[in-house]
Structure formats: C-alpha cells, structure tokens
Short mmCIF file of C-alpha atoms in Angstrom, two decimals:
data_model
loop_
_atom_site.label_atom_id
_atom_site.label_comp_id
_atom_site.label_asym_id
_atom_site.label_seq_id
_atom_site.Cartn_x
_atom_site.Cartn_y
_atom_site.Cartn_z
CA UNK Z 1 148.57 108.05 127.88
CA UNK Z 2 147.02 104.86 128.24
CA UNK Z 3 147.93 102.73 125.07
CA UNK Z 4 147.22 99.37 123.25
CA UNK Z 5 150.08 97.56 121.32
CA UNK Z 6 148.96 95.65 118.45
CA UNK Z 7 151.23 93.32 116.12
CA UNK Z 8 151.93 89.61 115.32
CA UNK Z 9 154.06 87.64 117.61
CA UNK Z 10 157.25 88.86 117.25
CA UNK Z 11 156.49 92.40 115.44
CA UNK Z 12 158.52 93.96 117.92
CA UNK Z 13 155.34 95.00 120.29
CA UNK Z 14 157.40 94.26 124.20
CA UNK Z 15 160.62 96.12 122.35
CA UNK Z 16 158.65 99.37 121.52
CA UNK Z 17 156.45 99.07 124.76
CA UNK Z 18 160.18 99.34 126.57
CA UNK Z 19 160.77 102.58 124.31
CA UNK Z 20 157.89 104.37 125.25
CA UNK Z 21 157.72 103.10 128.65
CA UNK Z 22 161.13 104.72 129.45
CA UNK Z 23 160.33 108.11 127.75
CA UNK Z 24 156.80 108.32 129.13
CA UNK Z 25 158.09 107.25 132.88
CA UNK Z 26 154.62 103.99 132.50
CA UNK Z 27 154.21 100.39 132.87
CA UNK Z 28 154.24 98.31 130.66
CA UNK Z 29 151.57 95.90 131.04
CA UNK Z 30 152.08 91.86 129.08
CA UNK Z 31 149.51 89.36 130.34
CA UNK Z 32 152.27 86.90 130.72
CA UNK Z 33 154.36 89.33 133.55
CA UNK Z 34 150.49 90.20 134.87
CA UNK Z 35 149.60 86.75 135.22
CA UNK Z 36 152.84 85.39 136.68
CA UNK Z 37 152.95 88.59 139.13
CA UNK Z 38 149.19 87.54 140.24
CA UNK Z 39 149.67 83.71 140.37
CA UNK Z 40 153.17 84.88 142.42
CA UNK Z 41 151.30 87.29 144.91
CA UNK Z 42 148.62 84.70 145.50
CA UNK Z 43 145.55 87.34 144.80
CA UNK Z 44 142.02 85.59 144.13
CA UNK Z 45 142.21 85.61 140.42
CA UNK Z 46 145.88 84.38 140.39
CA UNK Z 47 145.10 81.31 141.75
CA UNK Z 48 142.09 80.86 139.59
CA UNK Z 49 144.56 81.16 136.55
CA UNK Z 50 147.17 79.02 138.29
CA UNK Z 51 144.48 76.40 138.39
CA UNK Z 52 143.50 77.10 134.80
CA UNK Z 53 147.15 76.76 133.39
CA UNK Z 54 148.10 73.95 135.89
CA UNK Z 55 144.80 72.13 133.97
CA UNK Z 56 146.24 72.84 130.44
CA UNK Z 57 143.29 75.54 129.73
CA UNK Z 58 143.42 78.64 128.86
CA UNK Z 59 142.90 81.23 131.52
CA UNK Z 60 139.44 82.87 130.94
CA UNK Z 61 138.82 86.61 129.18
CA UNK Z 62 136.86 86.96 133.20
CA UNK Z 63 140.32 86.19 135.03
CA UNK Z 64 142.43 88.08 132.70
CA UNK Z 65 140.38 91.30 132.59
CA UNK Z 66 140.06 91.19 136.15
CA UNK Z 67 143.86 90.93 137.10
CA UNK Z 68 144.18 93.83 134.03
CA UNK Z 69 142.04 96.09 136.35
CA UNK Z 70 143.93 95.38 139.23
CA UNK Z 71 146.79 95.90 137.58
CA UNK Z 72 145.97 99.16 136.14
CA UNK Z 73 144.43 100.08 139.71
CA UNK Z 74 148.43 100.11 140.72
CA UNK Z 75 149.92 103.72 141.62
CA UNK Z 76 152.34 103.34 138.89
CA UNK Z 77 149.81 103.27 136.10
CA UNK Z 78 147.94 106.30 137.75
CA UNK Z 79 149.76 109.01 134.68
CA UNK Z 80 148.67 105.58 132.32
CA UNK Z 81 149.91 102.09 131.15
CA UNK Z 82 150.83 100.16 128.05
CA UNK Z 83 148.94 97.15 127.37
CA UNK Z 84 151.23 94.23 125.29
CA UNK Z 85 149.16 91.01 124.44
CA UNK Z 86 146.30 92.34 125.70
CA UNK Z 87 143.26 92.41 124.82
CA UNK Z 88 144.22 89.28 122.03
CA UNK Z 89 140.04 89.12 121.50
CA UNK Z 90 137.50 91.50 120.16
CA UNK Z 91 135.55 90.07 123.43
CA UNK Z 92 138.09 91.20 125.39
CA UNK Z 93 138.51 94.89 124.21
CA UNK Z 94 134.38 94.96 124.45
CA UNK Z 95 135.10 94.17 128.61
CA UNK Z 96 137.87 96.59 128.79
CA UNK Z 97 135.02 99.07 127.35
CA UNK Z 98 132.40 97.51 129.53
CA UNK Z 99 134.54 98.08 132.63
CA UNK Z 100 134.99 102.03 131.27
CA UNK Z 101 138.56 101.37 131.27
CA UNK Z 102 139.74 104.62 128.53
CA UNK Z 103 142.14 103.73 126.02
CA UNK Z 104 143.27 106.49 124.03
CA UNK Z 105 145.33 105.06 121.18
CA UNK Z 106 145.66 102.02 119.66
CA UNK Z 107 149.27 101.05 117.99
CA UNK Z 108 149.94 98.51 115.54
CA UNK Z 109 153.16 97.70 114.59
CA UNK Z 110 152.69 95.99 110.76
CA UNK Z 111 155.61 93.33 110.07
CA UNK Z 112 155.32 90.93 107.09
CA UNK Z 113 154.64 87.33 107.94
CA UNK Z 114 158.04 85.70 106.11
CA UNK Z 115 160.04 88.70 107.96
CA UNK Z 116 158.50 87.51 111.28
CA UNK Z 117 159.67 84.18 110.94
CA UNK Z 118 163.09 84.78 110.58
CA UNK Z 119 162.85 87.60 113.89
CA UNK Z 120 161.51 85.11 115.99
CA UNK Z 121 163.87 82.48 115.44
CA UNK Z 122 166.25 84.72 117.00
CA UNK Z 123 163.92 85.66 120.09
CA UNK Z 124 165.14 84.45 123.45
CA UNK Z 125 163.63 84.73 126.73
CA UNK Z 126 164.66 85.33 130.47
CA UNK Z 127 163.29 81.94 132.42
CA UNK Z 128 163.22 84.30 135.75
CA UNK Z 129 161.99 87.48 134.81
CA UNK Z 130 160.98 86.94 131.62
CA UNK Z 131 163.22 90.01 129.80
CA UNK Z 132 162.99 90.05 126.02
CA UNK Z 133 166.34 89.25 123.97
CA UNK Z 134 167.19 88.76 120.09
CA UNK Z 135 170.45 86.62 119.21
CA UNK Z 136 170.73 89.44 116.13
CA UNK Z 137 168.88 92.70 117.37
CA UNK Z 138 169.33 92.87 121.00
CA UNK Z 139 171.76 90.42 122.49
CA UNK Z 140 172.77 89.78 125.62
CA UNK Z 141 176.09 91.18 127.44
CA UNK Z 142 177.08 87.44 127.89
CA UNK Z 143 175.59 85.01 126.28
CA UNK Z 144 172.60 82.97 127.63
CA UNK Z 145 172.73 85.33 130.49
CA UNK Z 146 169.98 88.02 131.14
CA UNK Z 147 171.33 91.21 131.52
CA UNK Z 148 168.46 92.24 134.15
CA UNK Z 149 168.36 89.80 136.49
CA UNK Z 150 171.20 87.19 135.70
CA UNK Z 151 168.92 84.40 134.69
CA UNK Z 152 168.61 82.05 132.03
CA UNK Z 153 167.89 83.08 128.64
CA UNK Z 154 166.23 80.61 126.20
CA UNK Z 155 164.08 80.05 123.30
CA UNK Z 156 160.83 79.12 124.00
CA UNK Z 157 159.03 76.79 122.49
CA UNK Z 158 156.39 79.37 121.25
CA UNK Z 159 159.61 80.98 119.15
CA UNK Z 160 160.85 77.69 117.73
CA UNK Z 161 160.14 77.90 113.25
CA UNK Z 162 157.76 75.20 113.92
CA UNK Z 163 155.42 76.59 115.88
CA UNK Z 164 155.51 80.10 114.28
CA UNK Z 165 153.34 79.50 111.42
CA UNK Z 166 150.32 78.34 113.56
CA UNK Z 167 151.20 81.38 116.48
CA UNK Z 168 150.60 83.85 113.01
CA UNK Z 169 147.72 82.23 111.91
CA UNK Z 170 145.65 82.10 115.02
CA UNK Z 171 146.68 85.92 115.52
CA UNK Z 172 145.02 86.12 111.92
CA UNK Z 173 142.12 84.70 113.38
CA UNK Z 174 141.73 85.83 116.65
CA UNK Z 175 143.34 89.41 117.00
CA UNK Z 176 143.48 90.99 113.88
CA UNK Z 177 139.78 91.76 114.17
CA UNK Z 178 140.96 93.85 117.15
CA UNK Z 179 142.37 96.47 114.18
CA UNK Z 180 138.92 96.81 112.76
CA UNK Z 181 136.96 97.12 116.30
CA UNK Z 182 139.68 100.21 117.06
CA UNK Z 183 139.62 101.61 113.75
CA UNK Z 184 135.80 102.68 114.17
CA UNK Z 185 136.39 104.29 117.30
CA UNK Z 186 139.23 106.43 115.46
CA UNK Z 187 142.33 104.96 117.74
CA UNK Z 188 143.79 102.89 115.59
CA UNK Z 189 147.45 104.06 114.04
CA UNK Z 190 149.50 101.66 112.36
CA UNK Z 191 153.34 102.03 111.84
CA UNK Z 192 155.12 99.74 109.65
CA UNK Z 193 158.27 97.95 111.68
CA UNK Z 194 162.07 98.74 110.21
CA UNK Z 195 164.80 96.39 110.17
CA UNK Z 196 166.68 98.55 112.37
CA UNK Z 197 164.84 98.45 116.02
CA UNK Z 198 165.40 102.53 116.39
CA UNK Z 199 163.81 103.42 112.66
CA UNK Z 200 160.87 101.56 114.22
CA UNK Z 201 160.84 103.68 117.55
CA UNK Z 202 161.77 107.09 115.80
CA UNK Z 203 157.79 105.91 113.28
CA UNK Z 204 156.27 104.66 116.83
CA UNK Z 205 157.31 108.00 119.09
CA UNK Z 206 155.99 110.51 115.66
CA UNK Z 207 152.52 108.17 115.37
CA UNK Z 208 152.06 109.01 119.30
CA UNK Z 209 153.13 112.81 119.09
CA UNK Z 210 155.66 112.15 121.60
CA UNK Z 211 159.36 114.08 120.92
CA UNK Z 212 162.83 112.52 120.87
#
C-alpha cells in the first residue's frame, strides 16, 4: 500500500503512520527524517537542502521530491511506504504524479483546531532521532529521555502555543487544498481523530481495510 497522511500539525499523522507501519511491515516516510537522512549521507540533493536550510530558505518542492524518489527507490519501500508531511503543496502532489509515483489512498486524520492546540502543547521531540512523544498521550519511560535512542526529548519551538496558531493557518492555506486535489481522483478518506490514540487507530486501520 503506498499511502498519504493528511492532517494539521499535530492531528496525530507520525502516531498513526507508526500504527500502520508496524502492522503493514513499511516505512514511514516524514520529510524532516528524509531530509536529515539525505543531508547526513551526503547524497547530491542533501547538500543542496543543507545549503538551503543553512541559508534560512526553504528547501525547494525540486530537492524534496527528488530525495522522496530516492527514498521510495529504497528496498524497504519495495511492498510500499507512508508518506507524513509530504506532499504539504498541491504543486507537490502534481510532481509526485508527474514522476508516476502511484499513490493509492489518501488519509486524513480531521482534528478540530482548539483541540489541536492543547495536543501540541504537550508534543515533545527526540533532538537525536527525532521520535515523537506527548507529556499526556504517549510519555516517555523516564522523563526527558527518548525511549528509542536515549536522547533528549524537547519541545520544539514549532509546538510552543505561540507559534501554533500561525503553523494551522498556513496548513489552511497551503495543504488543505491537497484534500480537494485527492478527492477528485477518488483517494481521499477522512477519519475523524479520538481522544484516545487507539479509537483513532481502530477508525484509521477500518478506513484502510486493514484487520486488527
């Protein structure tokens, strides 16, 4: 199955890409673990985004499409992949069609704006391998410890109250569109995300036919 998770920052997208990832023996794909692994490895287009976020710019839709394919190109993604933050553009899902890379369903996971607010002031981060926690919904064994790796775990600065506002509204702008662009090809199934982190799995696994 190769899949597309769609949802605000902080609707639970990386959790439920874990979830499936585990039953469905894929990758998960995020464009922030993509684009460290490529900047770390050295390829072509890492360094071209290295330069890009060393400069304070964004890295292009060209850079980040092209370390997607050679991401995907990976044996590990050869039974399919789950995409998490990308594509965050309507131009970017019209290069993932451009490059004939098949998606066959499209997930959103629907959380209310005010609800999202109060997840992500919970959300804390790995600094080294950048493993998901929430104070409230998935802590870690010892605190401010990552359970994978035994790094650091923070909040970023993307999860501080302040900055969450303007994170939603620029996904407003910029990658809700995506929902309309999917729903014309027929893709697109939403599933709207439960307090309880396993109600929202037990929605996700029935919207993607997969059994328990």
């Amino acid at each position: 199955m190769n899949l597309i998770l769609l949802g605000a920052p902080g609707a639970g997208k990386g959790t439920q890409a874990e979830a499936i990832s585990a039953k469905l023996g894929i990758p998960q794909i995020s464009t922030g673990n993509m684009l460290r692994e490529a900047v770390k490895n050295g390829t072509e287009l890492g360094l071209k985004a290295k330069a890009a976020m060393d400069a304070g710019d964004l890295v292009s839709d060209d850079i980040i499409i092209g370390i997607l394919k050679d991401r995907i190109a990976e044996p590990d993604a050869k039974n399919g992949f789950i995409l998490d933050g990308v594509p965050r553009t309507v131009a970017q899902a019209e290069a993932l069609d451009t490059m004939g890379i098949v998606i066959d369903t499209v997930l959103e996971i629907h959380v209310a704006d005010e609800r999202i607010c109060a997840r992500m002031s919970g959300r804390r981060v790995c600094e080294k391998c950048g493993a998901s926690y929430h104070i409230e919904y998935k802590p870690t064994k010892a605190e401010g410890i990552c359970d994978s790796c035994g790094g650091n775990v923070v909040q970023r600065k993307d999860d501080a109250p302040e900055t969450v506002l303007s994170r939603l509204s620029v996904y407003q702008e910029k990658t809700a569109p995506l929902k309309d662009y999917y729903a014309k090809t027929g893709k697109l199934v939403t599933v709207e995300g439960q307090e309880e982190v396993k109600d929202t799995t037990k929605l996700v696994f029935e919207a993607l036919g997969i059994t328990e």
